[in-house]
C-alpha positions as a printed Julia matrix, in Angstrom:
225×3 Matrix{Float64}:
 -43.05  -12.88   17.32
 -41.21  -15.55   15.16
 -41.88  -13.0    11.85
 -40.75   -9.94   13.77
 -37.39  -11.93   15.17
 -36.48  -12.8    11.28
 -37.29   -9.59   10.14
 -34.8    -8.02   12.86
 -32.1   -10.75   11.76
 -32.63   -9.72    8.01
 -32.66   -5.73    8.85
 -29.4    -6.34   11.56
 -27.37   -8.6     8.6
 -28.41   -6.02    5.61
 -27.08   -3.09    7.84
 -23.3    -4.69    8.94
 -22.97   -5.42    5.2
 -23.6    -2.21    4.25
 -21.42   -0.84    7.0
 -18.66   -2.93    5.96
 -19.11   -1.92    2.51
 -19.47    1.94    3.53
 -15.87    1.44    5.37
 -14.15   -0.31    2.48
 -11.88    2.94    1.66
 -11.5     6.04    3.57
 -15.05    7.8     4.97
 -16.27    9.79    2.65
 -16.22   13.55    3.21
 -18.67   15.82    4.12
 -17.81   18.99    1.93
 -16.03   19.66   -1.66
 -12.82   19.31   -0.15
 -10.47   19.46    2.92
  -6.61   20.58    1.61
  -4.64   19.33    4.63
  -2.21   21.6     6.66
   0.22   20.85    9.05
  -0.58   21.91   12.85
   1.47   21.98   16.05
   0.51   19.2    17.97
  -3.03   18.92   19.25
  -5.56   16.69   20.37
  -7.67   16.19   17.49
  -7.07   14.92   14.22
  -9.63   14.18   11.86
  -8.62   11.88    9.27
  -5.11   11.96    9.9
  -4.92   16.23    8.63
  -6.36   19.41    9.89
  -8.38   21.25    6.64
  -7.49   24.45    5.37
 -10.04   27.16    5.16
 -11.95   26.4     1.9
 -12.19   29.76    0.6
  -8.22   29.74    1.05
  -7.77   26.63   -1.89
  -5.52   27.09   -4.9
  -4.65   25.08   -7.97
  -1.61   23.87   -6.25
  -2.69   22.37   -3.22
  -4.95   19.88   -5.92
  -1.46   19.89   -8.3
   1.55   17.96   -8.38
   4.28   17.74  -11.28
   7.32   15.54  -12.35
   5.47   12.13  -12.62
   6.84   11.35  -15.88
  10.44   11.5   -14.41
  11.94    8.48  -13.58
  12.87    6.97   -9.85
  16.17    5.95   -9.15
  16.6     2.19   -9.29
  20.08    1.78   -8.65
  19.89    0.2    -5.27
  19.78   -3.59   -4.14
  16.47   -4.41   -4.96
  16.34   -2.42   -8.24
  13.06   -0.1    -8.04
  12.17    2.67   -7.12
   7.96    3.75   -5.74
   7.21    7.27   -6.25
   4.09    8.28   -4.4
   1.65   10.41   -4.94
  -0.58   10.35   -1.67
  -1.84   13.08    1.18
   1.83   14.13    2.06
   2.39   14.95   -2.13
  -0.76   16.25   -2.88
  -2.6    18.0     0.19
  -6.03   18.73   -1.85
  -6.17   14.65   -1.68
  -7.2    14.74    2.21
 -10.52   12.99    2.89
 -10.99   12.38   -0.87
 -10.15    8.27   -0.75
  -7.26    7.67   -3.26
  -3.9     8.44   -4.3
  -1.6     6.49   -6.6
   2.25    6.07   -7.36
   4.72    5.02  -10.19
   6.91    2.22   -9.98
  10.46    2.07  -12.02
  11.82   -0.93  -12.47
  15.58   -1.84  -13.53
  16.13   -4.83  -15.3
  15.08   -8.15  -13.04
  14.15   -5.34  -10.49
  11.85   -6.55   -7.59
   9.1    -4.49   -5.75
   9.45   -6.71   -2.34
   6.95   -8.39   -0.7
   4.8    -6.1     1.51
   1.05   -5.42    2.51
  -0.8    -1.96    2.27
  -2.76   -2.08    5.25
  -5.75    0.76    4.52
  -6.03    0.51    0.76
  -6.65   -2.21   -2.36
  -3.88   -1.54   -5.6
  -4.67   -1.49   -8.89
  -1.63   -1.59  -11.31
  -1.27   -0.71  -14.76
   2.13   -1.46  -16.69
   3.05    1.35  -19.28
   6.49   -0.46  -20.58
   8.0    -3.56  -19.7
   6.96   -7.22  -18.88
   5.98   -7.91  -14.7
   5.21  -10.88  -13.06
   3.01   -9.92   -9.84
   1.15  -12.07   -7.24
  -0.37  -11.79   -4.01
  -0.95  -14.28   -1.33
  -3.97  -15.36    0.19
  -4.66  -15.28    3.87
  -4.28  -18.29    6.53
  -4.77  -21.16    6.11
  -4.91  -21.43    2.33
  -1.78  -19.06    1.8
  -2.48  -19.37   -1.76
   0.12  -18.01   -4.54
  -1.97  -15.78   -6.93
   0.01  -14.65   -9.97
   0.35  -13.53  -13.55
   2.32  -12.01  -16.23
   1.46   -8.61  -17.28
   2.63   -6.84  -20.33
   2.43   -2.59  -21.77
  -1.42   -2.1   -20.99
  -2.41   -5.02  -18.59
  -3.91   -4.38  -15.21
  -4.01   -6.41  -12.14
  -5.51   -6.07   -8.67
  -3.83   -6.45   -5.39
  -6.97   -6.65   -2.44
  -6.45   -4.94    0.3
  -3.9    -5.9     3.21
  -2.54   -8.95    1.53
   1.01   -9.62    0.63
   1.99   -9.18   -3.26
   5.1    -8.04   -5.08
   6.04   -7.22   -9.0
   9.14   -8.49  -10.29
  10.44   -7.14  -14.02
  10.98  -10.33  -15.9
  12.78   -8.6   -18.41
  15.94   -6.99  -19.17
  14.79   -3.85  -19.87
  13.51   -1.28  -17.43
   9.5    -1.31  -16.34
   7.15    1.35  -15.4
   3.57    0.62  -13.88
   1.39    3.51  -12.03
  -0.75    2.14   -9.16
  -4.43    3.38   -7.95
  -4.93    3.21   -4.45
  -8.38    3.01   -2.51
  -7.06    5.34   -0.11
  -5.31    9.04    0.57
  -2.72    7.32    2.23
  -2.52    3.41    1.79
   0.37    2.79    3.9
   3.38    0.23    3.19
   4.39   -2.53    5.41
   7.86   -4.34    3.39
   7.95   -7.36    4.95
  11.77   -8.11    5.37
  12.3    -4.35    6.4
   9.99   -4.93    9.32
  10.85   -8.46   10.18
  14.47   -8.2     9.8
  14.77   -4.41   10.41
  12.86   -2.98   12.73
  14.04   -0.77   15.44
  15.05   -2.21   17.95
  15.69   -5.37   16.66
  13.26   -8.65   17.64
  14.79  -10.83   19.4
  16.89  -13.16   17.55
  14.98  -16.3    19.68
  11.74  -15.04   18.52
  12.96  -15.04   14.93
  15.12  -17.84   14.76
  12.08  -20.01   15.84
   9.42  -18.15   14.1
  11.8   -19.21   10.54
  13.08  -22.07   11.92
  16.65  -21.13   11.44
  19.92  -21.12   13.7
  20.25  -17.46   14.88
  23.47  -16.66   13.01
  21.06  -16.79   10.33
  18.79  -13.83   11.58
  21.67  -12.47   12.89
  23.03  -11.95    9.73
  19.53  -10.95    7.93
  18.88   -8.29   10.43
  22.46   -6.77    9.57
  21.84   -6.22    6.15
  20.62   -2.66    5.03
  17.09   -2.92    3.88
  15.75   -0.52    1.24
  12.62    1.31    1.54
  10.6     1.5    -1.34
């Protein structure tokens, strides 16, 4: 009895790893493809998008242009995220990734915020980035590095990391995502902007600052990136 019990606690530990493993990144389809399409409301979703009839595919729902122009970075944090996920590219439905560029103006910051379904993996084509992520409670651990033209880095998946051009040129970096659409959570834009407002009490103690203080953070106009 004492054999079978550890062979059950072996089989039962070896199967939640490889279900945790299995549900790393988005489920993996079940046929070539599923091009999403947009449908009135109804009760079922699966996956987030409705598939188009197979036989229906073209080119262009797998096809999107204009990557290699530049975002517009003049705003107040100085970049600019163009993404390429499910909403750009409806042929990328149930197939796990997507990616985006990221223009940077000189000592342009991409704020700190959390994708919440996917892991990053950034590439810099031009400029010089400083990029971290922090590690979760308790440690809260500061993770960071310099990258220069060619280096990569990896953010995991739901923790908070930025990228921050050191330079005083602009910077461009294209980022991999583990998911069709990873999702972005900037952390002042929900803290400080969310609609409605939290309550000043809850924030003022949360931050441990006098309210005029959130007050005035939650009046500012946060960008979206």
């Amino acid at each position: 009895m004492k054999n079978m019990g550890a062979q059950f606690l072996i089989v039962t530990v070896f199967l939640a790893l490889a279900s945790s493993l299995a549900f790393a990144s988005d489920p993996n389809p079940l046929q070539d493809f599923c091009v999403a399409v947009d449908e009135p409301e109804a009760a079922l979703f699966v996956n987030g998008k409705f598939c188009k009839d197979p036989k229906l595919a073209t080119a262009e729902d797998f096809f999107l242009k204009g990557l290699d122009v530049a975002g517009n970075t003049s705003n107040k944090v100085g970049s600019n995220v163009t993404q390429v996920n499910v909403a750009q590219i409806a042929g990328l439905n149930t197939l796990g990734v997507s990616l985006a560029r990221i223009d940077f103006a000189p000592y342009g910051l991409n704020p700190p915020h959390t994708h919440p379904r996917a892991t990053e993996i950034l590439t810099v084509l031009e400029g010089t980035l400083y990029v971290g992520f922090v590690t979760s409670n308790p440690e809260n651990r500061l993770i960071t590095k310099v990258l220069n033209k060619g280096d990569v880095f990896v953010f995991p998946i739901g923790l908070i990391h930025f990228q921050f051009n050191t330079g005083h040129t602009n910077a461009v970096a294209i980022s991999g995502f583990s998911s069709q659409n990873p999702g972005v959570i900037t952390i002042a834009n929900s803290v400080f902007g969310s609609k409605p407002p939290i309550s000043d009490d809850v924030l003022s103690k949360a931050f441990q600052v006098e309210k005029n203080v959130v007050d005035y953070l939650q009046a500012q106009f946060w960008v979206n990136n």
